[in-house]
Amino acid sequence: MRETFTFAAPRLAWRASLARRMDALNKLADAELVARTLQGNRDAYGELVRRHQTFAYNVALRVVGNRADALDVTQDAFVRAYDALASFDATRPFAPWLSAVVTNLALNFVQRKRPALELQEDLRAASHSDPAHRALENEQQARVRAALRELPPHWRAVVELRHFQDMSYDEIADALDLSISDVKSHLFRARQKLKQLLEVSE
Amino acid sequence: MPHPDFVTLNLYLDDALDAPARARLDAHLAQCDACRAELDALQNVAGAFAAWRSEPIPRDVSAPVMARVRQRPVPGSRARWGVAALGAQVALIILLVAWALPQLLRALTGVNLPLAVLPAWNWKLPMFSLPALPGASFPLPALSLWMWGALLAGAVILWFIGNRLIWRTLANKREALQ
């Protein structure tokens, strides 16, 4: 009985202290969390990961088109973003910068690992086998998702950054290491292709 | 104004046309049903993305991510170390050149560097005026100028290879984003 008291008390105190620290981090803005991470506070980065993981996952999912791979890309992207955090401009929002890291990693992943046909099969299988996710997809979104899958990876990445992250041509060119004329070319051709695909599917 | 091409319509959609071009296109769209329909179709594509709903992440990845993060150095610390290491090397090289160049030239070519050009290096620094300082006057191996050049080039190549990590660390941003 006495032993229980001896060991339980410090553990409870430690848990309470951890909860207080986490609670304090919850209330901080992204820029402050980044600053604390750069000072060596890794818990601050953990809070950033928890805060942005759903966003990062959805960015990855739109580019790789496969849930399991999107989850892997999300994890790798957070580690990559941690390594590069010193280059993040704290006067700007964190999410667009993270989306550029995720998009690049997802693009590399798609180009390196998976043929397009396999991607399509994977996503179709996942869509049909998971009732929770299936319920979330309305018809319109399913059509857009199917159309997106038809695009080459580079076009998909540009569409992601332009339409979902609202980046300018310059920012996309910088993020994907493309020329501005390539960004425009990919984006405009992607829209043309999507327009045709969505018209056909209606 | 003739019918705008596809690129112009896309630039219009992205608000990337300058004001006069935009005004001309607005005037054209006001009277051209075909171009307005084409623009509407493009706007529908953009609108389809606007209605996109995010889906929840299947599982929390913070634990596996943090397990990997805890094994890594604090971001930026390697870059700071890299800058310090580079600075130290550059300073060392400048010192070595200042120390060795006048003697090397004198030994190889018999030319004394003019006092007006390098007075402090050649004559006034204590390291050159103290014969007791180790290495202050060193015996040079009997090598030709070409061989000395080859030796120097080899040393520079080795230096660059050895510094690849530092260059990579300093180029961290581009690596992370590519």
mmCIF file of N, CA and C in Angstrom, chain B residues 55-166:
data_model
loop_
_atom_site.group_PDB
_atom_site.id
_atom_site.type_symbol
_atom_site.label_atom_id
_atom_site.label_comp_id
_atom_site.label_asym_id
_atom_site.label_seq_id
_atom_site.Cartn_x
_atom_site.Cartn_y
_atom_site.Cartn_z
ATOM 1 N N GLU B 55 -11.139 15.158 -45.548
ATOM 2 C CA GLU B 55 -11.540 13.981 -44.787
ATOM 3 C C GLU B 55 -10.617 13.827 -43.578
ATOM 4 N N PRO B 56 -11.117 13.201 -42.503
ATOM 5 C CA PRO B 56 -10.271 13.084 -41.303
ATOM 6 C C PRO B 56 -9.096 12.154 -41.563
ATOM 7 N N ILE B 57 -8.000 12.418 -40.878
ATOM 8 C CA ILE B 57 -6.835 11.551 -41.027
ATOM 9 C C ILE B 57 -7.155 10.205 -40.355
ATOM 10 N N PRO B 58 -6.820 9.089 -41.016
ATOM 11 C CA PRO B 58 -7.222 7.783 -40.459
ATOM 12 C C PRO B 58 -6.635 7.491 -39.080
ATOM 13 N N ARG B 59 -5.427 7.962 -38.826
ATOM 14 C CA ARG B 59 -4.880 7.788 -37.468
ATOM 15 C C ARG B 59 -3.905 8.917 -37.159
ATOM 16 N N ASP B 60 -3.761 9.184 -35.857
ATOM 17 C CA ASP B 60 -2.895 10.264 -35.393
ATOM 18 C C ASP B 60 -1.434 9.911 -35.715
ATOM 19 N N VAL B 61 -0.753 10.772 -36.473
ATOM 20 C CA VAL B 61 0.640 10.469 -36.832
ATOM 21 C C VAL B 61 1.637 11.204 -35.935
ATOM 22 N N SER B 62 1.123 11.945 -34.936
ATOM 23 C CA SER B 62 2.065 12.758 -34.149
ATOM 24 C C SER B 62 3.069 11.891 -33.384
ATOM 25 N N ALA B 63 2.627 10.735 -32.871
ATOM 26 C CA ALA B 63 3.557 9.899 -32.094
ATOM 27 C C ALA B 63 4.710 9.369 -32.958
ATOM 28 N N PRO B 64 4.422 8.717 -34.121
ATOM 29 C CA PRO B 64 5.558 8.256 -34.946
ATOM 30 C C PRO B 64 6.427 9.394 -35.479
ATOM 31 N N VAL B 65 5.794 10.521 -35.798
ATOM 32 C CA VAL B 65 6.597 11.654 -36.282
ATOM 33 C C VAL B 65 7.538 12.134 -35.178
ATOM 34 N N MET B 66 6.997 12.286 -33.966
ATOM 35 C CA MET B 66 7.824 12.817 -32.880
ATOM 36 C C MET B 66 8.917 11.831 -32.472
ATOM 37 N N ALA B 67 8.635 10.526 -32.623
ATOM 38 C CA ALA B 67 9.687 9.548 -32.325
ATOM 39 C C ALA B 67 10.879 9.760 -33.253
ATOM 40 N N ARG B 68 10.603 10.094 -34.508
ATOM 41 C CA ARG B 68 11.699 10.363 -35.464
ATOM 42 C C ARG B 68 12.329 11.724 -35.208
ATOM 43 N N VAL B 69 11.493 12.698 -34.873
ATOM 44 C CA VAL B 69 11.993 14.058 -34.650
ATOM 45 C C VAL B 69 12.943 14.103 -33.453
ATOM 46 N N ARG B 70 12.629 13.316 -32.402
ATOM 47 C CA ARG B 70 13.467 13.358 -31.197
ATOM 48 C C ARG B 70 14.880 12.825 -31.453
ATOM 49 N N GLN B 71 15.062 12.101 -32.550
ATOM 50 C CA GLN B 71 16.403 11.598 -32.875
ATOM 51 C C GLN B 71 17.191 12.573 -33.745
ATOM 52 N N ARG B 72 16.591 13.688 -34.063
ATOM 53 C CA ARG B 72 17.244 14.624 -34.979
ATOM 54 C C ARG B 72 17.733 15.867 -34.238
ATOM 55 N N PRO B 73 18.733 16.539 -34.792
ATOM 56 C CA PRO B 73 19.202 17.761 -34.133
ATOM 57 C C PRO B 73 18.158 18.870 -34.215
ATOM 58 N N VAL B 74 18.255 19.820 -33.321
ATOM 59 C CA VAL B 74 17.350 20.973 -33.348
ATOM 60 C C VAL B 74 17.519 21.690 -34.691
ATOM 61 N N PRO B 75 16.397 22.010 -35.376
ATOM 62 C CA PRO B 75 16.542 22.641 -36.695
ATOM 63 C C PRO B 75 17.329 23.940 -36.625
ATOM 64 N N GLY B 76 18.205 24.103 -37.602
ATOM 65 C CA GLY B 76 19.006 25.326 -37.640
ATOM 66 C C GLY B 76 20.331 25.174 -36.923
ATOM 67 N N SER B 77 20.413 24.215 -35.966
ATOM 68 C CA SER B 77 21.667 24.100 -35.206
ATOM 69 C C SER B 77 22.791 23.615 -36.110
ATOM 70 N N ARG B 78 22.443 22.687 -37.025
ATOM 71 C CA ARG B 78 23.469 22.197 -37.948
ATOM 72 C C ARG B 78 23.914 23.303 -38.893
ATOM 73 N N ALA B 79 22.936 24.135 -39.309
ATOM 74 C CA ALA B 79 23.286 25.233 -40.221
ATOM 75 C C ALA B 79 24.219 26.217 -39.529
ATOM 76 N N ARG B 80 23.911 26.514 -38.238
ATOM 77 C CA ARG B 80 24.773 27.449 -37.506
ATOM 78 C C ARG B 80 26.168 26.856 -37.360
ATOM 79 N N TRP B 81 26.217 25.539 -37.072
ATOM 80 C CA TRP B 81 27.504 24.870 -36.959
ATOM 81 C C TRP B 81 28.230 24.913 -38.303
ATOM 82 N N GLY B 82 27.452 24.727 -39.375
ATOM 83 C CA GLY B 82 28.044 24.730 -40.708
ATOM 84 C C GLY B 82 28.662 26.072 -41.050
ATOM 85 N N VAL B 83 27.941 27.153 -40.741
ATOM 86 C CA VAL B 83 28.466 28.492 -41.015
ATOM 87 C C VAL B 83 29.743 28.727 -40.204
ATOM 88 N N ALA B 84 29.712 28.306 -38.922
ATOM 89 C CA ALA B 84 30.895 28.486 -38.077
ATOM 90 C C ALA B 84 32.075 27.694 -38.626
ATOM 91 N N ALA B 85 31.797 26.449 -39.063
ATOM 92 C CA ALA B 85 32.870 25.605 -39.591
ATOM 93 C C ALA B 85 33.454 26.207 -40.868
ATOM 94 N N LEU B 86 32.551 26.719 -41.731
ATOM 95 C CA LEU B 86 33.025 27.339 -42.971
ATOM 96 C C LEU B 86 33.862 28.579 -42.671
ATOM 97 N N GLY B 87 33.372 29.389 -41.747
ATOM 98 C CA GLY B 87 34.100 30.611 -41.378
ATOM 99 C C GLY B 87 35.477 30.285 -40.829
ATOM 100 N N ALA B 88 35.530 29.256 -39.986
ATOM 101 C CA ALA B 88 36.812 28.857 -39.402
ATOM 102 C C ALA B 88 37.770 28.392 -40.494
ATOM 103 N N GLN B 89 37.231 27.654 -41.458
ATOM 104 C CA GLN B 89 38.093 27.150 -42.533
ATOM 105 C C GLN B 89 38.611 28.286 -43.413
ATOM 106 N N VAL B 90 37.713 29.215 -43.725
ATOM 107 C CA VAL B 90 38.132 30.346 -44.559
ATOM 108 C C VAL B 90 39.223 31.139 -43.842
ATOM 109 N N ALA B 91 39.027 31.374 -42.529
ATOM 110 C CA ALA B 91 40.033 32.120 -41.756
ATOM 111 C C ALA B 91 41.358 31.378 -41.751
ATOM 112 N N LEU B 92 41.288 30.053 -41.586
ATOM 113 C CA LEU B 92 42.503 29.236 -41.556
ATOM 114 C C LEU B 92 43.231 29.301 -42.905
ATOM 115 N N ILE B 93 42.439 29.243 -43.981
ATOM 116 C CA ILE B 93 43.041 29.285 -45.315
ATOM 117 C C ILE B 93 43.731 30.630 -45.545
ATOM 118 N N ILE B 94 43.064 31.716 -45.141
ATOM 119 C CA ILE B 94 43.662 33.043 -45.308
ATOM 120 C C ILE B 94 44.975 33.126 -44.539
ATOM 121 N N LEU B 95 44.962 32.614 -43.319
ATOM 122 C CA LEU B 95 46.174 32.622 -42.508
ATOM 123 C C LEU B 95 47.290 31.797 -43.157
ATOM 124 N N LEU B 96 46.909 30.616 -43.646
ATOM 125 C CA LEU B 96 47.905 29.730 -44.273
ATOM 126 C C LEU B 96 48.518 30.372 -45.515
ATOM 127 N N VAL B 97 47.627 30.978 -46.337
ATOM 128 C CA VAL B 97 48.115 31.627 -47.555
ATOM 129 C C VAL B 97 49.030 32.792 -47.185
ATOM 130 N N ALA B 98 48.592 33.583 -46.187
ATOM 131 C CA ALA B 98 49.408 34.726 -45.767
ATOM 132 C C ALA B 98 50.766 34.269 -45.253
ATOM 133 N N TRP B 99 50.747 33.132 -44.613
ATOM 134 C CA TRP B 99 51.975 32.622 -44.015
ATOM 135 C C TRP B 99 52.909 31.983 -45.059
ATOM 136 N N ALA B 100 52.283 31.224 -45.983
ATOM 137 C CA ALA B 100 53.109 30.397 -46.863
ATOM 138 C C ALA B 100 53.416 31.046 -48.211
ATOM 139 N N LEU B 101 52.487 31.899 -48.704
ATOM 140 C CA LEU B 101 52.638 32.391 -50.079
ATOM 141 C C LEU B 101 53.952 33.138 -50.318
ATOM 142 N N PRO B 102 54.312 34.081 -49.449
ATOM 143 C CA PRO B 102 55.562 34.804 -49.727
ATOM 144 C C PRO B 102 56.773 33.876 -49.745
ATOM 145 N N GLN B 103 56.807 32.940 -48.773
ATOM 146 C CA GLN B 103 57.957 32.039 -48.719
ATOM 147 C C GLN B 103 57.969 31.081 -49.897
ATOM 148 N N LEU B 104 56.752 30.627 -50.262
ATOM 149 C CA LEU B 104 56.639 29.697 -51.385
ATOM 150 C C LEU B 104 57.111 30.355 -52.673
ATOM 151 N N LEU B 105 56.647 31.577 -52.882
ATOM 152 C CA LEU B 105 57.047 32.296 -54.098
ATOM 153 C C LEU B 105 58.545 32.532 -54.129
ATOM 154 N N ARG B 106 59.054 32.907 -52.950
ATOM 155 C CA ARG B 106 60.495 33.186 -52.881
ATOM 156 C C ARG B 106 61.299 31.922 -53.176
ATOM 157 N N ALA B 107 60.819 30.795 -52.609
ATOM 158 C CA ALA B 107 61.553 29.543 -52.781
ATOM 159 C C ALA B 107 61.460 29.017 -54.208
ATOM 160 N N LEU B 108 60.290 29.196 -54.820
ATOM 161 C CA LEU B 108 60.081 28.611 -56.145
ATOM 162 C C LEU B 108 60.608 29.486 -57.270
ATOM 163 N N THR B 109 60.439 30.793 -57.103
ATOM 164 C CA THR B 109 60.766 31.676 -58.222
ATOM 165 C C THR B 109 61.871 32.665 -57.904
ATOM 166 N N GLY B 110 62.209 32.740 -56.632
ATOM 167 C CA GLY B 110 63.224 33.703 -56.243
ATOM 168 C C GLY B 110 62.698 35.117 -56.171
ATOM 169 N N VAL B 111 61.370 35.262 -56.338
ATOM 170 C CA VAL B 111 60.792 36.605 -56.319
ATOM 171 C C VAL B 111 60.402 36.956 -54.891
ATOM 172 N N ASN B 112 60.880 38.112 -54.424
ATOM 173 C CA ASN B 112 60.412 38.625 -53.144
ATOM 174 C C ASN B 112 59.174 39.476 -53.397
ATOM 175 N N LEU B 113 58.088 39.184 -52.659
ATOM 176 C CA LEU B 113 56.905 40.013 -52.834
ATOM 177 C C LEU B 113 57.238 41.443 -52.462
ATOM 178 N N PRO B 114 56.830 42.413 -53.273
ATOM 179 C CA PRO B 114 57.177 43.818 -52.995
ATOM 180 C C PRO B 114 56.626 44.253 -51.645
ATOM 181 N N LEU B 115 57.414 44.998 -50.951
ATOM 182 C CA LEU B 115 57.017 45.497 -49.631
ATOM 183 C C LEU B 115 55.705 46.278 -49.678
ATOM 184 N N ALA B 116 55.546 47.023 -50.801
ATOM 185 C CA ALA B 116 54.366 47.876 -50.892
ATOM 186 C C ALA B 116 53.085 47.055 -50.978
ATOM 187 N N VAL B 117 53.199 45.842 -51.533
ATOM 188 C CA VAL B 117 51.995 45.024 -51.709
ATOM 189 C C VAL B 117 51.650 44.277 -50.439
ATOM 190 N N LEU B 118 52.597 43.562 -49.901
ATOM 191 C CA LEU B 118 52.312 42.729 -48.736
ATOM 192 C C LEU B 118 53.316 42.988 -47.619
ATOM 193 N N PRO B 119 53.410 44.201 -47.157
ATOM 194 C CA PRO B 119 54.446 44.488 -46.170
ATOM 195 C C PRO B 119 54.269 43.714 -44.871
ATOM 196 N N ALA B 120 53.032 43.689 -44.382
ATOM 197 C CA ALA B 120 52.814 43.051 -43.087
ATOM 198 C C ALA B 120 53.041 41.554 -43.184
ATOM 199 N N TRP B 121 52.529 40.950 -44.272
ATOM 200 C CA TRP B 121 52.637 39.504 -44.427
ATOM 201 C C TRP B 121 54.104 39.080 -44.514
ATOM 202 N N ASN B 122 54.810 39.809 -45.347
ATOM 203 C CA ASN B 122 56.152 39.332 -45.700
ATOM 204 C C ASN B 122 57.186 39.625 -44.627
ATOM 205 N N TRP B 123 57.034 40.749 -43.997
ATOM 206 C CA TRP B 123 58.142 41.171 -43.140
ATOM 207 C C TRP B 123 57.754 41.502 -41.702
ATOM 208 N N LYS B 124 56.563 42.011 -41.490
ATOM 209 C CA LYS B 124 56.317 42.617 -40.188
ATOM 210 C C LYS B 124 55.570 41.722 -39.204
ATOM 211 N N LEU B 125 54.908 40.664 -39.712
ATOM 212 C CA LEU B 125 54.217 39.817 -38.764
ATOM 213 C C LEU B 125 55.243 39.054 -37.926
ATOM 214 N N PRO B 126 54.973 38.896 -36.651
ATOM 215 C CA PRO B 126 55.958 38.238 -35.788
ATOM 216 C C PRO B 126 56.310 36.836 -36.251
ATOM 217 N N MET B 127 55.293 36.152 -36.835
ATOM 218 C CA MET B 127 55.557 34.759 -37.208
ATOM 219 C C MET B 127 56.695 34.644 -38.243
ATOM 220 N N PHE B 128 56.891 35.704 -39.060
ATOM 221 C CA PHE B 128 57.951 35.631 -40.065
ATOM 222 C C PHE B 128 59.285 36.178 -39.545
ATOM 223 N N SER B 129 59.199 36.950 -38.482
ATOM 224 C CA SER B 129 60.441 37.546 -37.975
ATOM 225 C C SER B 129 61.045 36.726 -36.845
ATOM 226 N N LEU B 130 60.288 35.712 -36.384
ATOM 227 C CA LEU B 130 60.818 34.877 -35.306
ATOM 228 C C LEU B 130 61.302 33.556 -35.896
ATOM 229 N N PRO B 131 62.583 33.380 -36.061
ATOM 230 C CA PRO B 131 63.086 32.143 -36.646
ATOM 231 C C PRO B 131 62.781 30.930 -35.785
ATOM 232 N N ALA B 132 62.593 31.175 -34.471
ATOM 233 C CA ALA B 132 62.366 30.045 -33.582
ATOM 234 C C ALA B 132 60.959 29.470 -33.734
ATOM 235 N N LEU B 133 60.060 30.267 -34.354
ATOM 236 C CA LEU B 133 58.675 29.782 -34.494
ATOM 237 C C LEU B 133 58.668 28.538 -35.384
ATOM 238 N N PRO B 134 58.053 27.461 -34.912
ATOM 239 C CA PRO B 134 58.077 26.230 -35.710
ATOM 240 C C PRO B 134 57.457 26.468 -37.081
ATOM 241 N N GLY B 135 58.178 26.112 -38.093
ATOM 242 C CA GLY B 135 57.643 26.232 -39.447
ATOM 243 C C GLY B 135 57.820 27.605 -40.044
ATOM 244 N N ALA B 136 58.424 28.520 -39.323
ATOM 245 C CA ALA B 136 58.580 29.867 -39.849
ATOM 246 C C ALA B 136 59.441 29.864 -41.108
ATOM 247 N N SER B 137 60.466 29.004 -41.133
ATOM 248 C CA SER B 137 61.162 28.805 -42.400
ATOM 249 C C SER B 137 61.245 27.294 -42.610
ATOM 250 N N PHE B 138 60.495 26.844 -43.575
ATOM 251 C CA PHE B 138 60.409 25.386 -43.754
ATOM 252 C C PHE B 138 61.150 24.982 -45.023
ATOM 253 N N PRO B 139 61.752 23.803 -44.981
ATOM 254 C CA PRO B 139 62.409 23.329 -46.203
ATOM 255 C C PRO B 139 61.366 22.819 -47.192
ATOM 256 N N LEU B 140 61.377 23.351 -48.385
ATOM 257 C CA LEU B 140 60.393 22.927 -49.371
ATOM 258 C C LEU B 140 60.926 21.733 -50.148
ATOM 259 N N PRO B 141 60.057 20.741 -50.386
ATOM 260 C CA PRO B 141 60.499 19.632 -51.224
ATOM 261 C C PRO B 141 60.808 20.137 -52.630
ATOM 262 N N ALA B 142 61.679 19.452 -53.291
ATOM 263 C CA ALA B 142 62.067 19.895 -54.636
ATOM 264 C C ALA B 142 61.016 19.473 -55.648
ATOM 265 N N LEU B 143 59.945 20.268 -55.725
ATOM 266 C CA LEU B 143 58.868 19.967 -56.668
ATOM 267 C C LEU B 143 58.761 21.111 -57.665
ATOM 268 N N SER B 144 58.315 20.730 -58.873
ATOM 269 C CA SER B 144 58.151 21.779 -59.881
ATOM 270 C C SER B 144 56.891 22.574 -59.570
ATOM 271 N N LEU B 145 56.740 23.702 -60.258
ATOM 272 C CA LEU B 145 55.557 24.538 -60.068
ATOM 273 C C LEU B 145 54.282 23.764 -60.417
ATOM 274 N N TRP B 146 54.373 22.913 -61.475
ATOM 275 C CA TRP B 146 53.219 22.113 -61.886
ATOM 276 C C TRP B 146 52.799 21.146 -60.781
ATOM 277 N N MET B 147 53.823 20.533 -60.148
ATOM 278 C CA MET B 147 53.502 19.569 -59.104
ATOM 279 C C MET B 147 52.901 20.272 -57.897
ATOM 280 N N TRP B 148 53.432 21.452 -57.589
ATOM 281 C CA TRP B 148 52.833 22.217 -56.498
ATOM 282 C C TRP B 148 51.382 22.565 -56.831
ATOM 283 N N GLY B 149 51.163 22.926 -58.092
ATOM 284 C CA GLY B 149 49.794 23.247 -58.523
ATOM 285 C C GLY B 149 48.874 22.047 -58.377
ATOM 286 N N ALA B 150 49.389 20.865 -58.795
ATOM 287 C CA ALA B 150 48.578 19.647 -58.695
ATOM 288 C C ALA B 150 48.276 19.335 -57.232
ATOM 289 N N LEU B 151 49.294 19.510 -56.379
ATOM 290 C CA LEU B 151 49.078 19.266 -54.947
ATOM 291 C C LEU B 151 48.006 20.186 -54.391
ATOM 292 N N LEU B 152 48.077 21.436 -54.785
ATOM 293 C CA LEU B 152 47.116 22.425 -54.292
ATOM 294 C C LEU B 152 45.709 22.080 -54.780
ATOM 295 N N ALA B 153 45.608 21.699 -56.081
ATOM 296 C CA ALA B 153 44.292 21.342 -56.635
ATOM 297 C C ALA B 153 43.728 20.139 -55.889
ATOM 298 N N GLY B 154 44.593 19.152 -55.619
ATOM 299 C CA GLY B 154 44.151 17.961 -54.875
ATOM 300 C C GLY B 154 43.630 18.336 -53.503
ATOM 301 N N ALA B 155 44.347 19.247 -52.849
ATOM 302 C CA ALA B 155 43.922 19.666 -51.513
ATOM 303 C C ALA B 155 42.563 20.355 -51.569
ATOM 304 N N VAL B 156 42.367 21.185 -52.619
ATOM 305 C CA VAL B 156 41.077 21.887 -52.754
ATOM 306 C C VAL B 156 39.950 20.888 -53.002
ATOM 307 N N ILE B 157 40.222 19.887 -53.864
ATOM 308 C CA ILE B 157 39.194 18.870 -54.143
ATOM 309 C C ILE B 157 38.820 18.131 -52.856
ATOM 310 N N LEU B 158 39.841 17.734 -52.090
ATOM 311 C CA LEU B 158 39.586 17.046 -50.825
ATOM 312 C C LEU B 158 38.774 17.937 -49.881
ATOM 313 N N TRP B 159 39.127 19.211 -49.905
ATOM 314 C CA TRP B 159 38.419 20.157 -49.038
ATOM 315 C C TRP B 159 36.938 20.229 -49.410
ATOM 316 N N PHE B 160 36.658 20.274 -50.724
ATOM 317 C CA PHE B 160 35.264 20.347 -51.146
ATOM 318 C C PHE B 160 34.508 19.074 -50.811
ATOM 319 N N ILE B 161 35.174 17.922 -51.028
ATOM 320 C CA ILE B 161 34.500 16.659 -50.698
ATOM 321 C C ILE B 161 34.185 16.618 -49.203
ATOM 322 N N GLY B 162 35.162 17.022 -48.407
ATOM 323 C CA GLY B 162 34.972 17.008 -46.958
ATOM 324 C C GLY B 162 33.885 17.960 -46.503
ATOM 325 N N ASN B 163 33.604 18.953 -47.323
ATOM 326 C CA ASN B 163 32.624 19.961 -46.918
ATOM 327 C C ASN B 163 31.238 19.736 -47.513
ATOM 328 N N ARG B 164 31.063 18.591 -48.150
ATOM 329 C CA ARG B 164 29.760 18.353 -48.787
ATOM 330 C C ARG B 164 28.620 18.443 -47.777
ATOM 331 N N LEU B 165 28.851 17.900 -46.596
ATOM 332 C CA LEU B 165 27.819 17.927 -45.563
ATOM 333 C C LEU B 165 27.458 19.367 -45.205
ATOM 334 N N ILE B 166 28.494 20.192 -45.110
ATOM 335 C CA ILE B 166 28.240 21.587 -44.734
ATOM 336 C C ILE B 166 27.445 22.295 -45.826
#
